[in-house]
GROMACS .gro file of C-alpha atoms in nm:
model
  223
    1MET     CA    1   0.000   0.000   0.000
    2THR     CA    2   0.140   0.340  -0.099
    3LEU     CA    3   0.185   0.627   0.145
    4VAL     CA    4  -0.099   0.820  -0.017
    5SER     CA    5  -0.332   0.520   0.020
    6LYS     CA    6  -0.232   0.480   0.384
    7LEU     CA    7  -0.301   0.850   0.448
    8LYS     CA    8  -0.642   0.832   0.281
    9LYS     CA    9  -0.740   0.520   0.473
   10GLY     CA   10  -0.610   0.657   0.802
   11GLY     CA   11  -0.783   0.992   0.745
   12GLY     CA   12  -1.111   0.812   0.677
   13GLN     CA   13  -1.078   0.609   0.997
   14LEU     CA   14  -1.009   0.921   1.200
   15ALA     CA   15  -1.303   1.105   1.044
   16ILE     CA   16  -1.545   0.820   1.117
   17GLY     CA   17  -1.415   0.787   1.472
   18GLN     CA   18  -1.449   1.158   1.541
   19LEU     CA   19  -1.798   1.172   1.391
   20VAL     CA   20  -1.928   0.878   1.596
   21THR     CA   21  -1.757   1.007   1.912
   22GLN     CA   22  -1.902   1.356   1.881
   23VAL     CA   23  -2.253   1.237   1.795
   24ALA     CA   24  -2.257   0.982   2.080
   25SER     CA   25  -2.125   1.243   2.324
   26LEU     CA   26  -2.386   1.497   2.212
   27VAL     CA   27  -2.673   1.250   2.242
   28ARG     CA   28  -2.550   1.135   2.583
   29ASN     CA   29  -2.542   1.493   2.712
   30ILE     CA   30  -2.891   1.558   2.577
   31VAL     CA   31  -3.023   1.245   2.750
   32LEU     CA   32  -2.841   1.339   3.070
   33ALA     CA   33  -2.990   1.688   3.058
   34ARG     CA   34  -3.339   1.538   3.020
   35LEU     CA   35  -3.295   1.293   3.307
   36LEU     CA   36  -3.156   1.541   3.559
   37ILE     CA   37  -3.295   1.871   3.677
   38PRO     CA   38  -3.088   2.171   3.551
   39GLU     CA   39  -2.905   2.220   3.882
   40ASP     CA   40  -2.810   1.851   3.907
   41PHE     CA   41  -2.701   1.848   3.541
   42GLY     CA   42  -2.471   2.142   3.611
   43LEU     CA   43  -2.323   1.962   3.911
   44ALA     CA   44  -2.280   1.641   3.709
   45THR     CA   45  -2.069   1.825   3.451
   46THR     CA   46  -1.831   1.947   3.723
   47PHE     CA   47  -1.682   1.598   3.744
   48VAL     CA   48  -1.592   1.604   3.375
   49LEU     CA   49  -1.473   1.964   3.407
   50THR     CA   50  -1.244   1.885   3.700
   51LEU     CA   51  -1.094   1.579   3.534
   52THR     CA   52  -1.047   1.757   3.200
   53MET     CA   53  -0.868   2.049   3.364
   54LEU     CA   54  -0.621   1.835   3.561
   55GLU     CA   55  -0.553   1.601   3.268
   56MET     CA   56  -0.492   1.889   3.027
   57ILE     CA   57  -0.251   2.074   3.253
   58SER     CA   58  -0.062   1.752   3.332
   59SER     CA   59  -0.050   1.624   2.975
   60MET     CA   60   0.298   1.573   2.833
   61SER     CA   61   0.161   1.433   2.505
   62VAL     CA   62   0.361   1.115   2.554
   63GLU     CA   63   0.138   0.944   2.296
   64MET     CA   64   0.263   1.192   2.035
   65LEU     CA   65   0.620   1.117   2.136
   66LEU     CA   66   0.547   0.745   2.095
   67VAL     CA   67   0.457   0.812   1.731
   68GLN     CA   68   0.722   1.071   1.650
   69SER     CA   69   1.030   0.939   1.830
   70LYS     CA   70   1.279   0.731   1.633
   71GLN     CA   71   1.273   0.484   1.922
   72GLY     CA   72   0.893   0.479   1.937
   73GLY     CA   73   0.854   0.156   1.745
   74LYS     CA   74   1.056  -0.050   1.991
   75LYS     CA   75   0.889  -0.273   2.250
   76GLY     CA   76   1.102  -0.137   2.533
   77TYR     CA   77   0.997   0.216   2.448
   78LEU     CA   78   0.628   0.121   2.467
   79GLU     CA   79   0.686  -0.035   2.809
   80ALA     CA   80   0.859   0.283   2.925
   81VAL     CA   81   0.563   0.488   2.804
   82HIS     CA   82   0.335   0.264   3.010
   83GLY     CA   83   0.555   0.330   3.312
   84PHE     CA   84   0.537   0.706   3.260
   85LEU     CA   85   0.158   0.695   3.221
   86LEU     CA   86   0.129   0.504   3.547
   87LEU     CA   87   0.337   0.767   3.728
   88ARG     CA   88   0.130   1.045   3.571
   89GLY     CA   89  -0.193   0.873   3.674
   90LEU     CA   90  -0.072   0.850   4.033
   91VAL     CA   91   0.025   1.218   4.038
   92VAL     CA   92  -0.311   1.330   3.895
   93ALA     CA   93  -0.500   1.104   4.139
   94ILE     CA   94  -0.310   1.247   4.435
   95LEU     CA   95  -0.369   1.599   4.306
   96ILE     CA   96  -0.745   1.541   4.273
   97TYR     CA   97  -0.774   1.382   4.616
   98SER     CA   98  -0.568   1.648   4.792
   99THR     CA   99  -0.765   1.934   4.632
  100SER     CA  100  -1.110   1.773   4.655
  101GLY     CA  101  -1.207   2.006   4.940
  102ILE     CA  102  -1.104   2.314   4.741
  103ILE     CA  103  -1.287   2.187   4.432
  104ALA     CA  104  -1.604   2.122   4.633
  105THR     CA  105  -1.580   2.472   4.780
  106ILE     CA  106  -1.533   2.634   4.438
  107PHE     CA  107  -1.844   2.461   4.305
  108LYS     CA  108  -2.027   2.526   4.635
  109THR     CA  109  -2.094   2.155   4.687
  110PRO     CA  110  -1.926   2.064   5.019
  111ASP     CA  111  -2.156   1.763   5.054
  112LEU     CA  112  -2.009   1.617   4.734
  113GLN     CA  113  -1.645   1.626   4.844
  114TRP     CA  114  -1.651   1.246   4.874
  115ALA     CA  115  -1.749   1.224   4.506
  116TYR     CA  116  -1.456   1.443   4.399
  117GLN     CA  117  -1.231   1.221   4.608
  118LEU     CA  118  -1.376   0.917   4.434
  119LEU     CA  119  -1.291   1.082   4.103
  120THR     CA  120  -0.930   0.981   4.173
  121VAL     CA  121  -1.007   0.630   4.045
  122VAL     CA  122  -1.043   0.765   3.690
  123PRO     CA  123  -0.677   0.867   3.630
  124LEU     CA  124  -0.570   0.549   3.807
  125ILE     CA  125  -0.780   0.337   3.571
  126LYS     CA  126  -0.666   0.525   3.260
  127ALA     CA  127  -0.303   0.491   3.372
  128PHE     CA  128  -0.322   0.124   3.268
  129THR     CA  129  -0.423   0.196   2.907
  130HIS     CA  130  -0.234  -0.017   2.656
  131MET     CA  131  -0.076   0.230   2.415
  132ASP     CA  132  -0.035  -0.018   2.131
  133TYR     CA  133  -0.321   0.161   1.953
  134LYS     CA  134  -0.104   0.473   1.942
  135GLN     CA  135   0.216   0.294   1.847
  136VAL     CA  136   0.062   0.145   1.531
  137GLN     CA  137  -0.005   0.499   1.409
  138ARG     CA  138   0.359   0.509   1.311
  139ASP     CA  139   0.237   0.309   1.011
  140TYR     CA  140  -0.067   0.539   0.959
  141ASN     CA  141  -0.301   0.281   1.111
  142TYR     CA  142  -0.580   0.462   1.297
  143LYS     CA  143  -0.834   0.181   1.308
  144LYS     CA  144  -0.753   0.085   1.666
  145GLU     CA  145  -0.782   0.443   1.786
  146MET     CA  146  -1.119   0.466   1.614
  147TRP     CA  147  -1.246   0.173   1.823
  148VAL     CA  148  -1.078   0.288   2.145
  149GLU     CA  149  -1.240   0.631   2.113
  150THR     CA  150  -1.586   0.534   1.987
  151ILE     CA  151  -1.681   0.219   2.180
  152PRO     CA  152  -1.654   0.378   2.528
  153GLN     CA  153  -1.878   0.664   2.412
  154ILE     CA  154  -2.138   0.422   2.283
  155VAL     CA  155  -2.117   0.209   2.599
  156THR     CA  156  -2.184   0.505   2.829
  157LEU     CA  157  -2.468   0.620   2.604
  158LEU     CA  158  -2.633   0.278   2.629
  159LEU     CA  159  -2.579   0.253   3.005
  160ILE     CA  160  -2.686   0.603   3.103
  161TYR     CA  161  -3.049   0.513   3.177
  162PRO     CA  162  -2.975   0.190   3.370
  163VAL     CA  163  -2.721   0.382   3.581
  164PHE     CA  164  -2.976   0.662   3.631
  165LEU     CA  165  -3.220   0.408   3.775
  166LEU     CA  166  -2.955   0.319   4.034
  167ASP     CA  167  -2.845   0.674   4.109
  168SER     CA  168  -3.045   0.975   3.992
  169SER     CA  169  -2.823   1.226   4.176
  170PRO     CA  170  -2.558   1.451   4.016
  171VAL     CA  171  -2.308   1.172   4.091
  172LEU     CA  172  -2.451   1.004   3.779
  173GLY     CA  173  -2.196   1.211   3.587
  174LEU     CA  174  -1.916   1.054   3.789
  175TRP     CA  175  -2.034   0.698   3.726
  176LEU     CA  176  -2.047   0.765   3.352
  177VAL     CA  177  -1.689   0.896   3.353
  178VAL     CA  178  -1.575   0.586   3.544
  179LEU     CA  179  -1.757   0.351   3.304
  180GLN     CA  180  -1.610   0.529   3.003
  181SER     CA  181  -1.258   0.500   3.146
  182ILE     CA  182  -1.299   0.129   3.221
  183SER     CA  183  -1.435   0.066   2.870
  184MET     CA  184  -1.146   0.254   2.710
  185VAL     CA  185  -0.880   0.059   2.902
  186LEU     CA  186  -1.044  -0.277   2.830
  187ILE     CA  187  -1.075  -0.204   2.457
  188SER     CA  188  -0.711  -0.088   2.439
  189HIS     CA  189  -0.599  -0.422   2.587
  190LEU     CA  190  -0.832  -0.633   2.374
  191LEU     CA  191  -0.701  -0.473   2.054
  192ALA     CA  192  -0.334  -0.480   2.153
  193GLU     CA  193  -0.101  -0.714   1.964
  194SER     CA  194   0.171  -0.708   2.229
  195LYS     CA  195   0.175  -0.805   2.595
  196TYR     CA  196   0.126  -0.523   2.843
  197ASN     CA  197   0.446  -0.454   3.037
  198ILE     CA  198   0.579  -0.163   3.240
  199ASN     CA  199   0.924  -0.031   3.306
  200PHE     CA  200   1.045   0.299   3.447
  201ASN     CA  201   1.304   0.454   3.221
  202PRO     CA  202   1.466   0.776   3.358
  203GLN     CA  203   1.586   0.863   3.008
  204LEU     CA  204   1.231   0.853   2.872
  205ILE     CA  205   1.102   1.066   3.159
  206LYS     CA  206   1.366   1.326   3.075
  207GLU     CA  207   1.273   1.308   2.706
  208VAL     CA  208   0.903   1.347   2.786
  209LEU     CA  209   0.964   1.648   3.010
  210ILE     CA  210   1.167   1.820   2.738
  211PHE     CA  211   0.910   1.733   2.470
  212GLY     CA  212   0.592   1.792   2.666
  213GLY     CA  213   0.689   2.064   2.912
  214PRO     CA  214   0.587   2.354   2.684
  215LEU     CA  215   0.262   2.172   2.603
  216VAL     CA  216   0.151   2.195   2.968
  217LEU     CA  217   0.116   2.574   2.936
  218SER     CA  218  -0.058   2.525   2.602
  219GLY     CA  219  -0.303   2.280   2.760
  220LEU     CA  220  -0.378   2.522   3.043
  221LEU     CA  221  -0.446   2.805   2.800
  222MET     CA  222  -0.667   2.582   2.583
  223PHE     CA  223  -0.867   2.477   2.889
   0.00000   0.00000   0.00000
């Protein structure tokens, strides 16, 4: 397959994935807004808002480095990326837990501090994502990413009403985020062609900090 053919196929996969993801996300939010009263819907979105903020300002775009680095195609490099993601997940989880009181105060929901503390499980779950679906993009293969991005969105859309029957409070937003994270990690492992391993490579951490450091400010400004 020529490079042009690979680019066309990969571009089509990305377009389909983005379309399905955006539509599923939009429909899910509409359903959520219909199920919850306006005040509870606003509170439910604070869980996503909090997680998005902390993930964006802590992002080092290591997945981009996995694709762009000359060493990115090696198995050992993938394992080192997994190690870095685990460390990042732990840092974000600690940050969320330690600031849960401040977050609850900002949103004027002191009674929901426990829920913001529980939000720490999300970065911990996502820290175990198998990044094989990113590594194969070195060969312009975006099919795996399409599935990793779209299936969790569809799963949470299908489960929103059953979960609502169990918990009709604003915490419904938290459960959906948790379910989406679990689905994403499971799909990434099911589609992976290599065994999931972790190692902690100081050289990679240094490389990531140099590569992704400036992107932290960019992520903060974008948020």
